[in-house]
Amino acid sequence: MKSFISQAPATRVVFGEGAMSELQSEISRLSIGRAFFLSTAAQRETIAIARESMPDIFAGEFADAAMHTPVAVTNAALAAMREVEADGLVSIGGGSAIGLGKALALRSGIPHIAVPTTYAGSEMTSILGQTEDGVKTTMRDPAVQPATVLYDVNLTLTLPAKTSGVSGLNAIAHAVEALYAIDADPIILLMAEEGIRALAGSLPRIGKDTQDIEARSDALYGAWLCAVCLGRTTIALHHKLCHVLGGTFDLPHAETHAAVLPHAWAYNAPAVPEAAAKLRRALATDRPAQLLFDMTASFGAPTALRDLGMPKDGIDRAIELIFKNPYANPRPLEPDAIRALLEDVWAGRRPNA
């Protein structure tokens, strides 16, 4: 057994069908008297239900959360939150809403309850990514870790099949990188493999029937495991690529992760034989990169960055930013190989791995 250090941040998790019904009790448990709700427009109806059910606690709402957590949006939300003298945050939605909640928690120090409605995973991490002037930067700080996470399977039933697929592949990417993270411990390796297995088995079922509650439950369970892996390990090339591409070219978050994942894995696979064996077992295939590529295509999602809005001449800019502040990676970053990777994912070529 290799030496390791294991440290688990304390986040309370409430999981299951109807978990949203526990929101008011969780607000009270954290001694929140005036809760400020965050979302995108898609979750306004859910927030309206919360407002009606707890009018004495509901302080206000901000429904303009945006991808990649723009600093300008955070500043606007912070002003609105301070105006109503909120002493707690509730974010309902995907990575945009939860990322905004984390940014506000960092600036204000007040408790944050996250209610994820996708499989993105931000809710279980102390990672905050923020975008300003076209550059996305990331940081880790315990202050941004939500105090409580409510996983209500019912809130994922309205996710379209395509959105479910790319969101689930985004979650899988977190666990894939955890398989070869330099700081992964034995528990994380088990969680990563199980999270990948749960999502890979449930996402095709959701593609056939978005109302399959058992498949939805399995997917949310897998997403939780993958999110824990993201929160407790060092990220590498895959996430660096997605942070650069998303922040620089304003590409959609989950779709970018889904498109990049097969290629980033194919790049690193030769350097991580033990991780490769675990991923083959979790996906039940000898060619993980091709299976992940085919899964993205099966949901009708783009496999090419050009179809997500990235200009081909942006490859040079992306390479510049990747090498300007690279993340630790098991395989050294080779300029020609990184260029080939980006050209392949820009064109949507199926990897041979």
Short mmCIF file of C-alpha atoms in Angstrom, two decimals:
data_model
loop_
_atom_site.label_atom_id
_atom_site.label_comp_id
_atom_site.label_asym_id
_atom_site.label_seq_id
_atom_site.Cartn_x
_atom_site.Cartn_y
_atom_site.Cartn_z
CA MET A 1 0.00 0.00 0.00
CA LYS A 2 1.36 3.41 -0.98
CA SER A 3 1.62 6.16 1.61
CA PHE A 4 -1.19 8.69 1.58
CA ILE A 5 -2.85 11.55 3.45
CA SER A 6 -6.65 11.67 3.62
CA GLN A 7 -8.60 14.74 4.67
CA ALA A 8 -12.36 15.10 4.20
CA PRO A 9 -14.00 18.55 4.33
CA ALA A 10 -17.20 18.67 6.37
CA THR A 11 -20.20 19.23 4.10
CA ARG A 12 -23.62 17.97 5.17
CA VAL A 13 -25.40 16.03 2.40
CA VAL A 14 -29.13 15.34 2.22
CA PHE A 15 -29.90 12.98 -0.69
CA GLY A 16 -33.11 11.49 -2.07
CA GLU A 17 -36.45 12.02 -3.72
CA GLY A 18 -38.11 15.07 -2.20
CA ALA A 19 -34.97 16.26 -0.39
CA MET A 20 -36.04 19.83 -1.19
CA SER A 21 -38.66 19.48 1.54
CA GLU A 22 -35.79 19.60 4.05
CA LEU A 23 -34.64 23.04 2.91
CA GLN A 24 -36.39 25.03 5.60
CA SER A 25 -35.10 22.81 8.38
CA GLU A 26 -31.56 23.07 6.98
CA ILE A 27 -31.89 26.86 6.86
CA SER A 28 -32.95 26.83 10.52
CA ARG A 29 -30.13 24.44 11.44
CA LEU A 30 -27.63 27.00 10.15
CA SER A 31 -29.40 29.81 12.07
CA ILE A 32 -30.19 31.67 8.86
CA GLY A 33 -32.88 34.28 9.46
CA ARG A 34 -32.87 35.99 6.04
CA ALA A 35 -32.08 33.71 3.10
CA PHE A 36 -31.03 35.13 -0.28
CA PHE A 37 -31.79 32.81 -3.21
CA LEU A 38 -29.63 32.47 -6.33
CA SER A 39 -30.45 30.87 -9.67
CA THR A 40 -30.65 31.31 -13.41
CA ALA A 41 -33.96 32.10 -15.09
CA ALA A 42 -34.61 28.37 -15.54
CA GLN A 43 -35.09 27.89 -11.79
CA ARG A 44 -37.32 30.89 -11.07
CA GLU A 45 -40.32 28.60 -10.60
CA THR A 46 -38.48 26.52 -7.98
CA ILE A 47 -37.52 29.69 -6.14
CA ALA A 48 -41.11 30.94 -6.29
CA ILE A 49 -42.23 27.75 -4.54
CA ALA A 50 -39.57 28.29 -1.86
CA ARG A 51 -40.68 31.90 -1.40
CA GLU A 52 -44.29 30.86 -0.87
CA SER A 53 -43.38 28.11 1.59
CA MET A 54 -41.13 30.27 3.81
CA PRO A 55 -42.13 33.94 3.43
CA ASP A 56 -40.69 34.94 6.82
CA ILE A 57 -37.21 33.66 5.88
CA PHE A 58 -37.13 34.62 2.20
CA ALA A 59 -35.07 37.84 1.95
CA GLY A 60 -34.77 38.15 -1.83
CA GLU A 61 -33.49 36.55 -5.01
CA PHE A 62 -31.02 37.03 -7.85
CA ALA A 63 -31.81 35.01 -10.99
CA ASP A 64 -29.04 36.24 -13.31
CA ALA A 65 -26.25 33.78 -12.49
CA ALA A 66 -24.02 33.20 -15.51
CA MET A 67 -21.52 30.65 -16.80
CA HIS A 68 -17.94 30.88 -15.57
CA THR A 69 -18.96 33.19 -12.68
CA PRO A 70 -18.21 36.62 -14.18
CA VAL A 71 -16.94 39.01 -11.51
CA ALA A 72 -19.32 41.72 -12.75
CA VAL A 73 -22.31 39.45 -12.10
CA THR A 74 -20.98 38.57 -8.65
CA ASN A 75 -20.65 42.26 -7.79
CA ALA A 76 -24.25 42.92 -8.85
CA ALA A 77 -25.52 39.99 -6.79
CA LEU A 78 -23.44 41.08 -3.79
CA ALA A 79 -25.00 44.54 -3.88
CA ALA A 80 -28.51 43.04 -4.03
CA MET A 81 -27.72 40.63 -1.20
CA ARG A 82 -26.40 43.40 1.05
CA GLU A 83 -29.37 45.63 0.29
CA VAL A 84 -31.77 43.09 1.85
CA GLU A 85 -29.37 42.32 4.73
CA ALA A 86 -29.29 38.58 4.01
CA ASP A 87 -27.43 36.33 6.43
CA GLY A 88 -27.52 33.14 4.38
CA LEU A 89 -27.44 31.95 0.76
CA VAL A 90 -29.41 29.27 -1.09
CA SER A 91 -28.29 28.49 -4.65
CA ILE A 92 -30.59 26.36 -6.82
CA GLY A 93 -29.39 25.19 -10.21
CA GLY A 94 -26.25 24.03 -11.95
CA GLY A 95 -22.68 25.26 -11.85
CA SER A 96 -23.62 28.86 -12.69
CA ALA A 97 -25.90 29.34 -9.69
CA ILE A 98 -23.73 27.37 -7.29
CA GLY A 99 -20.56 29.11 -8.47
CA LEU A 100 -22.21 32.45 -7.78
CA GLY A 101 -23.18 31.26 -4.30
CA LYS A 102 -19.59 30.26 -3.63
CA ALA A 103 -18.28 33.62 -4.84
CA LEU A 104 -20.72 35.45 -2.56
CA ALA A 105 -19.90 33.21 0.39
CA LEU A 106 -16.22 34.05 -0.09
CA ARG A 107 -16.91 37.77 -0.07
CA SER A 108 -19.43 37.81 2.77
CA GLY A 109 -18.59 34.88 5.05
CA ILE A 110 -22.26 33.86 5.39
CA PRO A 111 -23.40 30.20 5.14
CA HIS A 112 -24.37 28.72 1.80
CA ILE A 113 -26.81 25.90 1.05
CA ALA A 114 -26.50 24.43 -2.46
CA VAL A 115 -29.33 22.64 -4.26
CA PRO A 116 -27.87 21.21 -7.49
CA THR A 117 -30.20 20.44 -10.37
CA THR A 118 -27.52 19.10 -12.73
CA TYR A 119 -24.55 16.75 -12.37
CA ALA A 120 -21.87 19.47 -12.56
CA GLY A 121 -20.37 18.86 -9.11
CA SER A 122 -19.31 22.34 -7.98
CA GLU A 123 -21.36 21.96 -4.81
CA MET A 124 -18.94 19.50 -3.18
CA THR A 125 -15.75 21.47 -3.69
CA SER A 126 -13.79 24.37 -2.27
CA ILE A 127 -12.88 25.36 -5.84
CA LEU A 128 -14.05 28.68 -7.25
CA GLY A 129 -13.53 29.65 -10.87
CA GLN A 130 -14.12 33.31 -11.80
CA THR A 131 -13.91 35.16 -15.11
CA GLU A 132 -12.83 38.73 -15.66
CA ASP A 133 -11.64 40.43 -18.86
CA GLY A 134 -11.87 37.16 -20.77
CA VAL A 135 -9.58 35.24 -18.40
CA LYS A 136 -10.80 32.51 -16.06
CA THR A 137 -8.85 31.93 -12.86
CA THR A 138 -9.41 29.28 -10.23
CA MET A 139 -8.68 29.12 -6.52
CA ARG A 140 -9.31 26.85 -3.56
CA ASP A 141 -10.56 28.21 -0.25
CA PRO A 142 -12.51 26.40 2.49
CA ALA A 143 -14.72 29.49 2.76
CA VAL A 144 -16.43 28.68 -0.54
CA GLN A 145 -17.40 25.10 0.39
CA PRO A 146 -21.20 24.99 0.87
CA ALA A 147 -22.28 24.12 4.40
CA THR A 148 -25.10 21.86 3.21
CA VAL A 149 -25.98 20.24 -0.11
CA LEU A 150 -29.51 19.03 -0.87
CA TYR A 151 -29.63 16.44 -3.67
CA ASP A 152 -33.27 16.11 -4.73
CA VAL A 153 -33.61 13.57 -7.52
CA ASN A 154 -36.95 15.09 -8.53
CA LEU A 155 -35.27 18.36 -9.49
CA THR A 156 -33.27 16.58 -12.19
CA LEU A 157 -36.33 15.14 -13.98
CA THR A 158 -36.78 18.26 -16.10
CA LEU A 159 -33.25 18.08 -17.51
CA PRO A 160 -33.43 17.27 -21.24
CA ALA A 161 -31.60 14.15 -22.35
CA LYS A 162 -28.86 16.12 -24.11
CA THR A 163 -28.24 18.35 -21.10
CA SER A 164 -28.22 15.32 -18.81
CA GLY A 165 -25.66 13.61 -21.01
CA VAL A 166 -23.12 16.43 -21.19
CA SER A 167 -23.61 17.28 -17.51
CA GLY A 168 -22.98 13.64 -16.61
CA LEU A 169 -19.87 13.50 -18.77
CA ASN A 170 -18.66 16.67 -17.06
CA ALA A 171 -19.02 14.79 -13.75
CA ILE A 172 -17.20 11.76 -15.13
CA ALA A 173 -14.30 14.04 -16.06
CA HIS A 174 -13.85 14.97 -12.39
CA ALA A 175 -13.46 11.32 -11.41
CA VAL A 176 -11.26 10.45 -14.38
CA GLU A 177 -8.71 13.03 -13.28
CA ALA A 178 -8.99 11.83 -9.69
CA LEU A 179 -7.89 8.35 -10.83
CA TYR A 180 -4.39 9.68 -11.52
CA ALA A 181 -4.29 12.67 -9.15
CA ILE A 182 -1.07 12.92 -7.17
CA ASP A 183 -3.03 13.40 -3.93
CA ALA A 184 -5.72 10.74 -4.40
CA ASP A 185 -6.17 8.43 -1.41
CA PRO A 186 -7.63 4.88 -1.45
CA ILE A 187 -11.14 6.11 -0.59
CA ILE A 188 -11.10 8.63 -3.42
CA LEU A 189 -9.95 5.98 -5.90
CA LEU A 190 -12.88 3.78 -4.88
CA MET A 191 -15.31 6.69 -5.12
CA ALA A 192 -13.95 7.72 -8.51
CA GLU A 193 -14.36 4.28 -10.03
CA GLU A 194 -17.83 3.83 -8.52
CA GLY A 195 -18.93 7.30 -9.63
CA ILE A 196 -17.84 6.65 -13.21
CA ARG A 197 -19.57 3.25 -13.18
CA ALA A 198 -22.83 4.71 -11.85
CA LEU A 199 -22.94 7.50 -14.42
CA ALA A 200 -21.85 5.40 -17.37
CA GLY A 201 -24.61 2.92 -16.54
CA SER A 202 -27.37 5.45 -15.94
CA LEU A 203 -26.83 8.11 -18.61
CA PRO A 204 -27.82 5.87 -21.55
CA ARG A 205 -31.01 4.94 -19.65
CA ILE A 206 -31.81 8.61 -19.15
CA GLY A 207 -31.22 9.16 -22.86
CA LYS A 208 -34.03 6.71 -23.54
CA ASP A 209 -36.37 7.90 -20.79
CA THR A 210 -35.74 11.17 -18.97
CA GLN A 211 -38.39 10.23 -16.37
CA ASP A 212 -36.64 7.00 -15.31
CA ILE A 213 -36.41 7.80 -11.60
CA GLU A 214 -34.04 4.92 -10.81
CA ALA A 215 -31.65 6.02 -13.57
CA ARG A 216 -31.90 9.61 -12.34
CA SER A 217 -31.13 8.51 -8.79
CA ASP A 218 -28.12 6.46 -9.95
CA ALA A 219 -26.84 9.40 -12.00
CA LEU A 220 -27.16 11.87 -9.13
CA TYR A 221 -25.45 9.39 -6.81
CA GLY A 222 -22.61 9.06 -9.31
CA ALA A 223 -22.40 12.82 -9.73
CA TRP A 224 -22.09 13.26 -5.96
CA LEU A 225 -19.22 10.77 -5.81
CA CYS A 226 -17.46 12.43 -8.74
CA ALA A 227 -17.95 15.84 -7.15
CA VAL A 228 -16.32 14.67 -3.92
CA CYS A 229 -13.37 13.45 -6.01
CA LEU A 230 -13.09 16.88 -7.64
CA GLY A 231 -13.13 18.57 -4.25
CA ARG A 232 -10.44 16.41 -2.71
CA THR A 233 -7.85 16.00 -5.47
CA THR A 234 -5.61 18.09 -7.68
CA ILE A 235 -6.97 18.77 -11.15
CA ALA A 236 -4.82 18.38 -14.24
CA LEU A 237 -4.74 18.86 -18.01
CA HIS A 238 -8.41 18.18 -18.69
CA HIS A 239 -9.63 20.90 -16.35
CA LYS A 240 -6.91 23.30 -17.46
CA LEU A 241 -8.03 22.91 -21.06
CA CYS A 242 -11.67 23.49 -20.16
CA HIS A 243 -10.94 26.49 -17.95
CA VAL A 244 -8.93 28.12 -20.72
CA LEU A 245 -11.42 27.30 -23.48
CA GLY A 246 -14.49 28.23 -21.48
CA GLY A 247 -13.13 31.44 -19.99
CA THR A 248 -11.44 32.71 -23.13
CA PHE A 249 -14.05 31.86 -25.75
CA ASP A 250 -17.17 31.78 -23.52
CA LEU A 251 -17.91 28.18 -24.49
CA PRO A 252 -20.69 26.29 -22.67
CA HIS A 253 -19.25 24.60 -19.60
CA ALA A 254 -20.61 21.05 -19.64
CA GLU A 255 -20.47 20.71 -23.43
CA THR A 256 -16.82 21.75 -23.43
CA HIS A 257 -15.96 19.18 -20.75
CA ALA A 258 -17.77 16.46 -22.70
CA ALA A 259 -15.97 17.30 -25.94
CA VAL A 260 -12.50 17.58 -24.36
CA LEU A 261 -12.67 14.54 -22.05
CA PRO A 262 -11.92 11.75 -24.58
CA HIS A 263 -8.92 13.63 -25.97
CA ALA A 264 -7.46 14.66 -22.61
CA TRP A 265 -7.78 11.07 -21.41
CA ALA A 266 -6.12 9.72 -24.58
CA TYR A 267 -3.23 12.16 -24.03
CA ASN A 268 -2.60 11.02 -20.45
CA ALA A 269 -3.50 7.33 -20.65
CA PRO A 270 -0.03 6.04 -21.61
CA ALA A 271 1.45 7.68 -18.51
CA VAL A 272 -1.07 6.25 -16.00
CA PRO A 273 -1.43 2.46 -16.47
CA GLU A 274 -3.05 1.86 -13.06
CA ALA A 275 -5.64 4.56 -13.66
CA ALA A 276 -6.22 3.19 -17.15
CA ALA A 277 -7.02 -0.25 -15.73
CA LYS A 278 -9.55 1.29 -13.30
CA LEU A 279 -11.21 3.33 -16.04
CA ARG A 280 -11.47 0.33 -18.36
CA ARG A 281 -13.12 -1.60 -15.54
CA ALA A 282 -15.53 1.22 -14.65
CA LEU A 283 -16.59 1.73 -18.28
CA ALA A 284 -16.45 -1.98 -19.20
CA THR A 285 -14.43 -1.27 -22.34
CA ASP A 286 -10.87 -1.57 -23.62
CA ARG A 287 -11.16 1.80 -25.41
CA PRO A 288 -12.35 4.39 -22.89
CA ALA A 289 -11.66 7.44 -25.06
CA GLN A 290 -13.75 6.12 -27.91
CA LEU A 291 -16.60 5.11 -25.60
CA LEU A 292 -16.66 8.58 -24.00
CA PHE A 293 -16.61 10.21 -27.44
CA ASP A 294 -19.45 7.98 -28.62
CA MET A 295 -21.48 8.71 -25.47
CA THR A 296 -21.30 12.44 -26.20
CA ALA A 297 -22.40 11.88 -29.79
CA SER A 298 -25.23 9.58 -28.68
CA PHE A 299 -26.87 12.47 -26.84
CA GLY A 300 -26.71 14.67 -29.93
CA ALA A 301 -24.13 16.88 -28.26
CA PRO A 302 -21.25 18.45 -30.21
CA THR A 303 -17.97 16.54 -30.16
CA ALA A 304 -16.14 19.41 -31.87
CA LEU A 305 -15.14 22.73 -30.35
CA ARG A 306 -15.88 24.45 -33.66
CA ASP A 307 -19.53 23.51 -33.18
CA LEU A 308 -19.46 25.13 -29.72
CA GLY A 309 -18.31 28.45 -31.16
CA MET A 310 -14.53 28.30 -30.88
CA PRO A 311 -12.67 29.88 -33.82
CA LYS A 312 -9.85 27.82 -35.27
CA ASP A 313 -7.40 30.69 -34.86
CA GLY A 314 -8.17 30.52 -31.14
CA ILE A 315 -5.97 27.43 -30.85
CA ASP A 316 -2.83 29.59 -30.69
CA ARG A 317 -4.31 31.72 -27.89
CA ALA A 318 -5.39 28.61 -25.99
CA ILE A 319 -1.91 27.08 -26.19
CA GLU A 320 -0.38 30.33 -24.93
CA LEU A 321 -2.64 30.35 -21.86
CA ILE A 322 -2.24 26.64 -21.15
CA PHE A 323 1.54 26.97 -20.95
CA LYS A 324 1.45 30.31 -19.17
CA ASN A 325 0.13 28.72 -15.97
CA PRO A 326 -0.01 24.93 -16.43
CA TYR A 327 -1.57 22.55 -13.93
CA ALA A 328 0.36 19.53 -12.66
CA ASN A 329 -0.14 16.62 -15.05
CA PRO A 330 1.08 12.99 -15.14
CA ARG A 331 2.37 13.37 -18.70
CA PRO A 332 4.58 16.37 -19.44
CA LEU A 333 2.92 19.00 -21.61
CA GLU A 334 4.49 18.85 -25.04
CA PRO A 335 3.68 21.83 -27.30
CA ASP A 336 3.27 19.82 -30.50
CA ALA A 337 1.17 17.15 -28.78
CA ILE A 338 -1.06 19.74 -27.10
CA ARG A 339 -1.56 21.47 -30.44
CA ALA A 340 -2.51 18.14 -32.03
CA LEU A 341 -4.95 17.47 -29.16
CA LEU A 342 -6.63 20.85 -29.61
CA GLU A 343 -6.82 20.47 -33.37
CA ASP A 344 -8.46 17.05 -32.94
CA VAL A 345 -11.06 18.26 -30.45
CA TRP A 346 -11.67 21.42 -32.49
CA ALA A 347 -12.46 19.27 -35.53
CA GLY A 348 -14.27 16.57 -33.52
CA ARG A 349 -12.07 13.67 -34.58
CA ARG A 350 -12.74 10.37 -32.82
CA PRO A 351 -9.67 9.43 -30.74
CA ASN A 352 -7.89 6.16 -31.38
CA ALA A 353 -7.71 4.99 -27.77
#
